[in-house]
CSV table of C-alpha atoms in Angstrom, one decimal:
chain,number,residue,atom,x,y,z
H,946,MET,CA,45.4,-35.6,-17.9
H,947,ASN,CA,45.2,-31.6,-18.8
H,948,THR,CA,43.9,-33.3,-21.9
H,949,THR,CA,40.6,-34.2,-20.2
H,950,ILE,CA,40.7,-31.4,-18.2
H,951,TYR,CA,40.8,-28.9,-21.5
H,952,TYR,CA,38.0,-31.2,-22.7
H,953,PHE,CA,35.8,-30.1,-19.9
H,954,LEU,CA,36.7,-26.5,-20.2
H,955,ILE,CA,35.5,-26.7,-23.6
H,956,TYR,CA,32.1,-28.1,-22.5
H,957,ILE,CA,31.6,-25.9,-20.4
H,958,ALA,CA,32.3,-23.4,-22.8
H,959,GLU,CA,29.5,-25.3,-24.7
H,960,ALA,CA,27.0,-24.5,-21.3
H,961,LEU,CA,28.1,-20.8,-21.7
H,962,ILE,CA,27.2,-21.1,-26.2
H,963,CYS,CA,24.0,-22.4,-25.3
H,964,ILE,CA,23.1,-20.7,-22.2
H,965,GLN,CA,23.4,-17.3,-24.3
H,966,TYR,CA,21.2,-19.5,-27.3
H,967,THR,CA,18.6,-19.4,-25.1
H,968,SER,CA,18.6,-16.3,-23.3
H,969,ASN,CA,17.6,-14.8,-27.2
H,970,ILE,CA,15.0,-16.9,-28.1
H,971,PHE,CA,13.2,-18.9,-24.9
H,972,SER,CA,12.2,-17.2,-21.6
H,973,ASP,CA,12.4,-19.1,-18.6
H,974,ARG,CA,10.5,-21.0,-15.9
H,975,PHE,CA,12.5,-20.6,-13.5
H,976,SER,CA,15.8,-18.0,-12.0
H,977,HIS,CA,18.5,-17.2,-13.8
H,978,PHE,CA,21.3,-19.2,-11.5
H,979,LYS,CA,18.8,-21.9,-11.4
H,980,THR,CA,18.7,-22.7,-15.3
H,981,PHE,CA,23.1,-21.5,-15.5
H,982,ILE,CA,22.8,-24.5,-12.9
H,983,ALA,CA,20.8,-27.4,-14.6
H,984,ILE,CA,22.5,-26.1,-17.4
H,985,PHE,CA,26.2,-27.0,-16.8
H,986,ILE,CA,25.0,-29.6,-14.5
H,987,LEU,CA,23.6,-31.2,-17.6
H,988,TYR,CA,26.5,-30.6,-20.0
H,989,SER,CA,29.3,-31.7,-17.4
H,990,THR,CA,27.0,-35.1,-17.7
H,991,LEU,CA,27.3,-35.2,-21.3
H,992,PHE,CA,31.0,-34.1,-21.2
H,993,ILE,CA,31.5,-37.6,-19.1
H,994,ILE,CA,29.2,-39.7,-22.5
H,995,SER,CA,31.8,-38.4,-24.5
H,996,LEU,CA,34.8,-40.4,-22.3
H,997,LEU,CA,33.3,-43.7,-24.0
H,998,GLN,CA,34.9,-41.4,-27.1
H,999,ASN,CA,31.9,-42.8,-29.5
H,1000,PRO,CA,31.1,-39.8,-32.0
H,1001,TYR,CA,27.6,-41.8,-32.7
H,1002,ILE,CA,26.0,-41.8,-29.5
H,1003,ASN,CA,27.6,-38.5,-28.6
H,1004,VAL,CA,25.4,-37.3,-31.2
H,1005,ILE,CA,22.7,-39.0,-30.2
H,1006,VAL,CA,22.6,-38.1,-26.9
H,1007,PHE,CA,23.6,-34.1,-27.7
H,1008,PHE,CA,20.0,-34.1,-29.2
H,1009,ILE,CA,18.0,-35.7,-26.3
H,1010,PHE,CA,20.0,-33.8,-24.2
H,1011,HIS,CA,19.0,-30.7,-25.3
H,1012,ILE,CA,15.8,-31.3,-26.5
H,1013,PHE,CA,15.5,-31.7,-22.3
H,1014,ILE,CA,16.7,-29.2,-21.6
H,1015,PHE,CA,14.8,-26.4,-23.9
H,1016,CYS,CA,11.2,-28.4,-22.6
H,1017,CYS,CA,12.1,-28.5,-18.9
H,1018,LEU,CA,14.3,-24.8,-18.3
H,1019,PHE,CA,12.0,-23.2,-21.4
H,1020,GLN,CA,8.3,-22.7,-22.1
H,1021,THR,CA,8.5,-23.3,-25.1
H,1022,THR,CA,6.1,-26.5,-27.0
H,1023,LYS,CA,7.8,-30.1,-27.1
H,1024,LEU,CA,8.2,-29.4,-30.7
H,1025,ASN,CA,9.5,-26.7,-31.0
H,1026,ALA,CA,12.5,-28.3,-28.8
H,1027,VAL,CA,13.0,-30.8,-31.0
H,1028,PHE,CA,13.3,-28.0,-33.4
H,1029,HIS,CA,15.4,-26.3,-31.3
H,1030,SER,CA,17.6,-29.2,-30.7
H,1031,LEU,CA,18.1,-30.2,-34.0
H,1032,ILE,CA,19.3,-26.7,-35.4
H,1033,LEU,CA,22.6,-26.9,-32.0
H,1034,THR,CA,23.2,-30.9,-33.2
H,1035,ILE,CA,23.2,-30.2,-37.0
H,1036,THR,CA,25.8,-26.8,-36.4
H,1037,MET,CA,27.5,-29.0,-33.9
H,1038,ILE,CA,28.7,-31.2,-36.4
H,1039,PHE,CA,28.6,-28.9,-39.3
H,1040,THR,CA,31.6,-26.7,-37.7
H,1041,GLU,CA,33.7,-29.7,-36.4
H,1042,LEU,CA,33.0,-31.2,-40.3
H,1043,ILE,CA,34.3,-27.8,-41.8
H,1044,VAL,CA,37.5,-28.0,-38.9
H,1045,LEU,CA,37.8,-31.6,-40.2
H,1046,THR,CA,37.9,-30.8,-43.9
H,1047,ILE,CA,40.0,-28.0,-44.0
H,1048,TYR,CA,42.7,-29.4,-41.8
H,1049,SER,CA,43.0,-32.0,-44.5
H,1050,ASN,CA,43.1,-30.2,-47.5
H,1051,ILE,CA,46.0,-28.5,-45.5
H,1052,SER,CA,48.0,-31.2,-43.8
H,1053,VAL,CA,49.5,-34.4,-45.5
H,1054,HIS,CA,49.4,-36.4,-42.7
H,1055,PHE,CA,45.6,-36.2,-41.6
H,1056,TYR,CA,45.1,-39.4,-40.6
H,1057,THR,CA,48.3,-39.8,-38.3
H,1058,GLU,CA,48.0,-36.3,-37.2
H,1059,ILE,CA,44.9,-36.9,-36.0
H,1060,TYR,CA,44.9,-38.5,-33.0
H,1061,ILE,CA,48.2,-36.1,-31.4
H,1062,HIS,CA,46.5,-34.5,-28.8
H,1063,HIS,CA,47.4,-31.3,-28.7
H,1064,ILE,CA,46.6,-30.7,-32.6
H,1065,THR,CA,42.5,-32.6,-31.7
H,1066,LEU,CA,42.1,-29.6,-28.8
H,1067,VAL,CA,43.3,-27.2,-31.1
H,1068,MET,CA,40.7,-28.1,-33.8
H,1069,ALA,CA,38.2,-29.0,-31.5
H,1070,ILE,CA,38.1,-25.3,-30.1
H,1071,ILE,CA,38.4,-23.8,-33.6
H,1072,SER,CA,35.1,-26.0,-34.1
H,1073,LYS,CA,33.9,-24.3,-30.9
H,1074,LEU,CA,34.8,-20.8,-32.0
H,1075,LEU,CA,33.0,-21.6,-35.7
H,1076,TYR,CA,29.7,-23.4,-33.3
H,1077,PHE,CA,29.4,-19.8,-31.0
H,1078,ILE,CA,29.7,-17.9,-34.2
H,1079,ILE,CA,26.8,-19.4,-36.0
H,1080,THR,CA,24.6,-19.9,-33.0
H,1081,PHE,CA,24.9,-15.9,-32.1
H,1082,PHE,CA,23.7,-15.2,-36.0
H,1083,ILE,CA,21.0,-17.7,-35.3
H,1084,SER,CA,19.5,-16.5,-32.1
H,1085,HIS,CA,20.1,-13.1,-33.3
H,1086,THR,CA,18.9,-12.8,-36.2
H,1087,LEU,CA,16.7,-15.9,-37.5
H,1088,LEU,CA,14.7,-16.6,-35.1
H,1089,LYS,CA,14.7,-14.3,-32.3
H,1090,ASN,CA,12.9,-13.7,-29.9
H,1091,SER,CA,12.0,-9.7,-29.7
H,1092,ASN,CA,10.1,-9.6,-26.8
H,1093,ASN,CA,12.7,-11.4,-24.5
H,1094,THR,CA,15.9,-9.5,-26.2
H,1095,ILE,CA,17.1,-6.1,-27.1
H,1096,PRO,CA,18.2,-6.2,-30.7
H,1097,PHE,CA,21.6,-5.4,-31.8
H,1098,SER,CA,22.4,-2.2,-34.8
H,1099,SER,CA,24.2,-3.4,-37.9
H,1100,ARG,CA,27.1,-1.2,-36.4
H,1101,GLU,CA,26.9,-3.2,-33.3
H,1102,CYS,CA,26.8,-6.3,-34.8
H,1103,PHE,CA,29.9,-5.6,-37.4
H,1104,LEU,CA,32.2,-4.7,-35.0
H,1105,LEU,CA,31.4,-7.4,-32.2
H,1106,CYS,CA,32.1,-10.1,-35.4
H,1107,ILE,CA,35.0,-8.3,-35.9
H,1108,ILE,CA,36.5,-9.8,-33.2
H,1109,PRO,CA,35.2,-14.0,-33.8
H,1110,ILE,CA,37.7,-12.9,-36.6
H,1111,LEU,CA,40.1,-12.0,-35.5
H,1112,SER,CA,39.8,-15.2,-33.3
H,1113,LEU,CA,39.8,-17.5,-35.7
H,1114,TRP,CA,43.0,-15.6,-37.7
H,1115,ILE,CA,44.7,-17.4,-34.7
H,1116,SER,CA,43.1,-19.8,-34.7
H,1117,PHE,CA,44.4,-20.7,-37.6
H,1118,THR,CA,47.7,-19.7,-37.1
H,1119,PHE,CA,48.6,-21.2,-34.1
H,1120,ILE,CA,47.3,-25.1,-36.1
H,1121,HIS,CA,49.6,-24.5,-38.7
H,1122,LEU,CA,52.1,-23.5,-36.2
H,1123,CYS,CA,51.2,-27.1,-34.9
H,1124,LEU,CA,51.3,-28.8,-38.3
H,1125,THR,CA,54.6,-27.0,-39.1
H,1126,THR,CA,57.3,-27.0,-35.8
H,1127,PRO,CA,57.6,-29.7,-33.6
H,1128,LEU,CA,56.9,-27.8,-30.4
H,1129,LYS,CA,57.3,-29.0,-26.4
H,1130,ASN,CA,55.5,-30.8,-24.5
H,1131,LYS,CA,54.4,-26.7,-22.2
H,1132,LEU,CA,54.6,-25.0,-25.8
H,1133,ASP,CA,51.9,-27.8,-26.9
H,1134,ALA,CA,50.2,-26.9,-23.7
H,1135,MET,CA,51.0,-23.2,-23.8
H,1136,ILE,CA,49.1,-23.6,-27.2
H,1137,SER,CA,46.1,-25.1,-25.6
H,1138,ILE,CA,45.7,-23.3,-23.6
H,1139,SER,CA,45.6,-19.9,-25.4
H,1140,MET,CA,43.3,-21.8,-27.8
H,1141,LEU,CA,40.6,-22.2,-24.8
H,1142,PHE,CA,40.6,-18.7,-23.4
H,1143,ILE,CA,40.3,-17.5,-27.1
H,1144,LEU,CA,37.0,-19.4,-27.2
H,1145,LEU,CA,36.5,-17.9,-23.6
H,1146,ILE,CA,37.0,-14.6,-24.1
H,1147,ASN,CA,34.5,-14.8,-27.6
H,1148,ILE,CA,32.0,-15.6,-25.1
H,1149,LEU,CA,32.4,-13.5,-22.7
H,1150,ILE,CA,32.7,-10.7,-24.9
H,1151,PHE,CA,29.2,-11.7,-25.9
H,1152,GLY,CA,27.8,-12.0,-22.8
H,1153,LEU,CA,29.2,-8.7,-21.2
H,1154,PHE,CA,27.9,-6.7,-24.0
H,1155,GLU,CA,24.4,-7.3,-24.4
H,1156,HIS,CA,24.5,-7.3,-20.1
H,1157,ILE,CA,25.7,-4.0,-20.5
H,1158,LYS,CA,23.5,-3.7,-23.5
H,1159,GLN,CA,20.3,-5.0,-20.5
H,1160,LYS,CA,21.9,-2.4,-17.8
H,1161,ASN,CA,22.0,1.0,-20.1
H,1162,SER,CA,18.5,-0.4,-21.3
H,1163,GLU,CA,17.2,-0.9,-17.7
H,1164,ILE,CA,18.7,2.5,-16.5
H,1165,ALA,CA,16.9,4.9,-19.8
H,1166,GLU,CA,14.0,3.4,-18.3
H,1167,LEU,CA,13.8,4.2,-14.7
H,1168,THR,CA,15.3,7.5,-15.9
H,1169,LEU,CA,12.3,7.9,-17.8
H,1170,GLN,CA,9.7,6.4,-14.9
H,1171,ASN,CA,11.3,8.8,-12.8
H,1172,GLN,CA,10.8,11.2,-14.7
H,1173,ARG,CA,6.9,10.6,-15.2
H,1174,ASP,CA,6.8,10.0,-11.8
H,1175,ALA,CA,7.7,13.5,-11.6
H,1176,ASP,CA,5.3,14.9,-14.1
H,1177,SER,CA,2.7,13.1,-11.6
H,1178,VAL,CA,3.6,15.1,-9.0
H,1179,GLU,CA,3.5,18.2,-11.5
H,1180,TYR,CA,-0.1,17.2,-12.5
H,1181,TYR,CA,-1.4,16.7,-9.3
H,1182,LYS,CA,-0.9,19.7,-7.3
H,1183,ALA,CA,-1.5,21.4,-10.3
H,1184,LEU,CA,-5.3,19.8,-9.8
H,1185,VAL,CA,-4.7,20.6,-5.8
H,1186,SER,CA,-3.9,24.0,-6.7
H,1187,GLN,CA,-7.1,23.9,-9.3
H,1188,ASP,CA,-9.0,22.6,-6.0
H,1189,GLU,CA,-8.0,25.3,-4.1
H,1190,LYS,CA,-9.8,27.8,-6.1
H,1191,GLN,CA,-13.1,25.9,-7.0
H,1192,LYS,CA,-12.7,25.8,-3.0
H,1193,VAL,CA,-12.4,30.4,-3.6
H,1194,LEU,CA,-14.9,30.4,-6.9
H,1195,ILE,CA,-17.4,28.7,-4.3
H,1196,HIS,CA,-17.2,30.5,-1.6
H,1197,ASP,CA,-17.1,33.8,-4.1
H,1198,ILE,CA,-20.5,32.6,-5.4
H,1199,LYS,CA,-22.6,34.8,-3.9
H,1200,LYS,CA,-20.8,37.7,-5.6
H,1201,HIS,CA,-21.1,36.0,-8.9
H,1202,LEU,CA,-25.2,35.7,-7.9
H,1203,ASN,CA,-25.5,39.7,-7.0
H,1204,ALA,CA,-23.4,40.5,-10.1
H,1205,ILE,CA,-26.1,38.3,-12.2
H,1206,ALA,CA,-28.6,40.0,-10.6
H,1207,SER,CA,-27.4,43.6,-11.2
H,1208,LEU,CA,-26.7,42.6,-14.4
H,1209,ASN,CA,-30.4,41.6,-14.8
H,1210,GLU,CA,-32.1,44.8,-13.4
H,1211,GLN,CA,-30.6,46.3,-16.2
H,1212,HIS,CA,-31.6,43.7,-18.7
H,1213,ASP,CA,-28.4,43.3,-20.6
H,1214,SER,CA,-29.1,39.7,-21.7
H,1215,GLU,CA,-26.0,39.8,-23.7
H,1216,LYS,CA,-23.7,40.4,-20.7
H,1217,ILE,CA,-25.3,38.3,-18.5
H,1218,ALA,CA,-25.0,35.2,-21.2
H,1219,ALA,CA,-21.7,35.8,-21.9
H,1220,TYR,CA,-20.4,36.8,-17.8
H,1221,LEU,CA,-22.1,33.3,-17.2
H,1222,THR,CA,-19.9,31.4,-20.5
H,1223,HIS,CA,-16.9,32.9,-18.6
H,1224,VAL,CA,-17.6,31.4,-15.0
H,1225,LEU,CA,-19.4,28.6,-16.2
H,1226,GLY,CA,-16.3,27.4,-18.2
H,1227,SER,CA,-14.0,28.0,-15.3
H,1228,SER,CA,-11.6,25.2,-14.4
H,1229,GLU,CA,-12.8,26.1,-10.8
H,1230,LEU,CA,-16.0,24.7,-11.2
H,1231,LYS,CA,-15.5,20.8,-12.7
H,1232,HIS,CA,-16.6,18.1,-10.4
H,1233,SER,CA,-14.7,17.7,-7.6
H,1234,VAL,CA,-15.0,15.2,-4.9
H,1235,ARG,CA,-13.4,14.7,-1.8
H,1236,VAL,CA,-12.0,10.7,-0.9
H,1237,CYS,CA,-9.4,11.7,1.7
H,1238,ASP,CA,-8.3,14.7,3.5
H,1239,ASN,CA,-4.6,14.9,1.9
H,1240,ASP,CA,-4.6,17.3,-0.3
H,1241,LEU,CA,-2.6,15.5,-2.8
H,1242,LEU,CA,-3.4,11.7,-3.3
H,1243,ASN,CA,-7.4,13.4,-2.8
H,1244,ALA,CA,-6.6,14.8,-6.3
H,1245,LEU,CA,-4.7,11.4,-7.4
H,1246,LEU,CA,-7.2,9.2,-6.5
H,1247,CYS,CA,-10.0,11.6,-7.9
H,1248,ARG,CA,-8.5,10.8,-11.1
H,1249,TYR,CA,-8.8,7.3,-10.4
H,1250,GLN,CA,-12.2,7.6,-9.9
H,1251,LYS,CA,-13.0,8.8,-13.4
H,1252,ILE,CA,-10.6,6.0,-15.4
H,1253,CYS,CA,-12.4,3.1,-13.5
H,1254,LEU,CA,-16.0,4.9,-14.2
H,1255,THR,CA,-14.9,4.9,-18.1
H,1256,GLN,CA,-13.5,1.7,-17.3
H,1257,ASN,CA,-16.5,-0.1,-15.5
H,1258,ILE,CA,-14.9,-0.9,-12.6
H,1259,ALA,CA,-16.6,-0.7,-8.8
H,1260,LEU,CA,-14.3,1.2,-7.0
H,1261,HIS,CA,-14.2,1.9,-2.6
H,1262,ILE,CA,-11.9,3.7,-1.2
H,1263,ASP,CA,-11.5,3.9,3.3
H,1264,ILE,CA,-8.9,6.5,4.2
H,1265,ARG,CA,-8.5,7.8,7.5
H,1266,SER,CA,-8.1,10.7,8.8
H,1267,LYS,CA,-3.8,12.2,9.6
H,1268,CYS,CA,-2.9,8.6,8.3
H,1269,ILE,CA,-0.5,9.0,5.6
H,1270,ASP,CA,0.1,12.5,6.1
H,1271,PHE,CA,3.9,11.5,7.0
H,1272,VAL,CA,4.9,9.9,3.7
H,1273,ALA,CA,6.2,13.3,1.4
H,1274,TYR,CA,4.1,14.4,-1.4
H,1275,ASP,CA,6.2,12.7,-4.4
H,1276,ASP,CA,6.2,9.5,-2.4
H,1277,LEU,CA,2.5,9.4,-2.1
H,1278,SER,CA,1.8,10.0,-6.1
H,1279,VAL,CA,4.7,6.9,-6.9
H,1280,LEU,CA,3.5,4.6,-4.6
H,1281,PHE,CA,-1.0,4.8,-5.2
H,1282,GLY,CA,0.4,6.1,-8.8
H,1283,ASN,CA,1.6,2.2,-9.0
H,1284,LEU,CA,-0.2,0.9,-7.0
H,1285,MET,CA,-3.5,1.9,-8.7
H,1286,ASP,CA,-2.0,1.4,-12.1
H,1287,ASN,CA,-1.2,-2.0,-11.9
H,1288,ALA,CA,-4.7,-2.3,-9.9
H,1289,VAL,CA,-7.1,-1.2,-12.8
H,1290,GLU,CA,-4.6,-3.0,-15.4
H,1291,SER,CA,-5.7,-6.2,-13.6
H,1292,ALA,CA,-9.5,-4.9,-13.5
H,1293,GLU,CA,-10.4,-4.0,-16.3
H,1294,LYS,CA,-9.4,-8.1,-18.1
H,1295,THR,CA,-11.5,-9.2,-15.6
H,1296,VAL,CA,-16.4,-10.3,-15.6
H,1297,ASN,CA,-16.5,-7.9,-13.1
H,1298,PRO,CA,-14.5,-6.0,-11.9
H,1299,PHE,CA,-13.8,-3.6,-8.5
H,1300,ILE,CA,-10.8,-2.2,-6.6
H,1301,GLU,CA,-10.8,-1.3,-2.9
H,1302,LEU,CA,-8.9,0.8,-1.8
H,1303,ASN,CA,-7.8,1.1,3.1
H,1304,VAL,CA,-5.7,3.2,4.8
H,1305,PHE,CA,-5.3,2.6,8.5
H,1306,GLN,CA,-3.6,3.3,11.0
H,1307,LYS,CA,-3.2,0.8,14.0
H,1308,GLU,CA,-3.6,2.1,17.4
H,1309,ASN,CA,-1.2,2.7,19.7
H,1310,ASN,CA,1.0,1.8,16.7
H,1311,ASN,CA,3.7,4.2,14.5
H,1312,MET,CA,2.3,2.2,11.8
H,1313,THR,CA,0.3,2.7,8.8
H,1314,ILE,CA,-1.5,-0.3,6.9
H,1315,ILE,CA,-2.5,-0.4,3.0
H,1316,THR,CA,-4.0,-2.8,1.9
H,1317,LEU,CA,-5.4,-3.3,-2.1
H,1318,ILE,CA,-7.4,-5.5,-3.7
H,1319,ASP,CA,-8.9,-6.3,-7.0
H,1320,SER,CA,-10.1,-8.4,-8.7
H,1321,CYS,CA,-7.7,-10.5,-11.1
H,1322,ARG,CA,-8.4,-13.0,-13.8
H,1323,VAL,CA,-5.6,-15.5,-13.1
H,1324,ASN,CA,-3.0,-16.5,-10.5
H,1325,PRO,CA,-0.3,-13.3,-12.0
H,1326,ILE,CA,2.6,-15.2,-9.1
H,1327,ASP,CA,5.1,-17.9,-10.4
H,1328,LYS,CA,6.2,-20.3,-8.0
H,1329,ASN,CA,9.4,-18.9,-6.7
H,1330,GLY,CA,7.0,-15.8,-5.2
H,1331,ASN,CA,7.4,-13.2,-7.5
H,1332,LEU,CA,5.2,-11.3,-10.1
H,1333,LEU,CA,4.8,-13.0,-13.9
H,1334,PRO,CA,6.4,-10.8,-16.5
H,1335,THR,CA,3.7,-8.7,-17.7
H,1336,LYS,CA,2.1,-9.4,-21.2
H,1337,LYS,CA,2.5,-5.1,-22.6
H,1338,PRO,CA,4.6,-5.1,-25.5
H,1339,ASN,CA,9.0,-5.2,-24.9
H,1340,PRO,CA,8.8,-6.3,-21.8
H,1341,GLN,CA,12.3,-5.5,-20.3
H,1342,PHE,CA,10.8,-2.3,-20.7
H,1343,HIS,CA,8.4,-2.8,-17.9
H,1344,GLY,CA,8.1,-4.1,-14.8
H,1345,PHE,CA,10.1,-1.1,-13.1
H,1346,GLY,CA,6.1,0.9,-11.6
H,1347,MET,CA,6.9,-1.9,-9.5
H,1348,ARG,CA,10.0,-1.9,-8.4
H,1349,SER,CA,9.2,2.3,-8.1
H,1350,ILE,CA,6.6,0.9,-4.9
H,1351,GLU,CA,10.0,-1.1,-3.5
H,1352,ASN,CA,12.0,1.8,-3.3
H,1353,ILE,CA,9.3,3.6,-1.8
H,1354,VAL,CA,8.7,0.7,1.5
H,1355,LYS,CA,12.0,0.1,2.2
H,1356,LYS,CA,12.9,4.3,2.6
H,1357,TYR,CA,9.9,4.5,5.0
H,1358,ASN,CA,11.5,0.4,6.6
H,1359,GLY,CA,8.4,-1.0,5.4
H,1360,GLU,CA,7.2,-4.5,4.6
H,1361,MET,CA,5.3,-6.1,1.5
H,1362,THR,CA,3.6,-8.6,0.3
H,1363,PHE,CA,0.9,-10.3,-1.9
H,1364,TYR,CA,-0.8,-12.8,-2.6
H,1365,PHE,CA,-3.4,-14.1,-5.0
H,1366,ASP,CA,-7.2,-15.6,-3.5
H,1367,ASP,CA,-8.0,-18.5,-6.3
H,1368,SER,CA,-11.3,-19.0,-4.9
H,1369,THR,CA,-12.6,-15.4,-5.3
H,1370,LYS,CA,-10.7,-14.9,-8.4
H,1371,THR,CA,-8.7,-11.4,-6.3
H,1372,PHE,CA,-5.1,-10.1,-5.4
H,1373,HIS,CA,-4.3,-8.5,-3.0
H,1374,THR,CA,-1.0,-6.1,-1.8
H,1375,ILE,CA,-0.6,-5.8,1.9
H,1376,ILE,CA,1.4,-2.9,3.0
H,1377,MET,CA,2.2,-1.8,5.9
H,1378,LEU,CA,5.1,1.7,6.5
H,1379,ARG,CA,6.4,3.4,9.9
H,1380,HIS,CA,6.8,6.8,11.1
């Protein structure tokens, strides 16, 4: 009974190895949780089939099950699934043969001792440790998906490799002890459990290291996103200041005209030319359009008007008076900046691009509604109702704009929903903010 439990735990370890391999090669079709559950269920089925103790059936089923796993749970082609299933099957057979070969050369009673359960179990754990090391090397160096993982540096790989090397040394020490010293049943069980722990520790350390590396990258990107948001706020405040200066300049334009008239009476053409050049080149006379009564939001949307004009995107804006003033300047910049960035990126890929932004307040209600409609070529929402990953390079460093939007919505006790209208090929975002 104990041996059966040990072997079941070995299959669980194999499932973890499969998860770390696929996480560096493929992109998930479903959520991580559903993928993990499916893989563990399939490996439990493999364990039940292994109780038949037929090595040929085990190899065939292992190969077929992994094709099924790759095709159904990950975004890949059937041919690619067969290729990676073949790699794992060959690696599995190769590592088991290596351990058997080493064991047969160091033991004169190989064919009798091979049927002793604790020795067979220790050999199986060593083979799984080798299997993990080889698959980790393949998935992180030879066949890694650069868009799906964060690469390890040479120093990191070297330091990580020390752990399985030391584990192999401990494992071979255990197996030598089993071969040369008569052991009691309790000690046999303790050695078997210790070997299982060594295997699991290796897998968990490597997995934890990847997780920490991923989280550190996300924290770094969030920090950069916050800095970009802060810079955007300063930029739009500068635009507001420029707009104020423009108003002052327009107010004082009569004085400029009087000065030019005075210079004209003196027939001083050079001074007139210099004066005109100075006034016309002033930043205060640059083009400005009023789209709403909120100074910061007006400056922000004027910028996107110019972007849409350059990209030939039709832009319609309707923002009712005083309906968004309760939102802080910093939050306005983050919210509308990210919304418009996403809308422009989506619309510019369509044939007749357009963006429609409406902001209004419900009557007799403390709720402001923001609706954003943009043309969209394909449905960006997956089966679980989540937005699909970005198509930008290095997608692990993107997607934080939507998180920033969600944070602002939560800050104002609001709600956000989005949907894709396939008949009109438009993406709709609806945000409700309370004040």
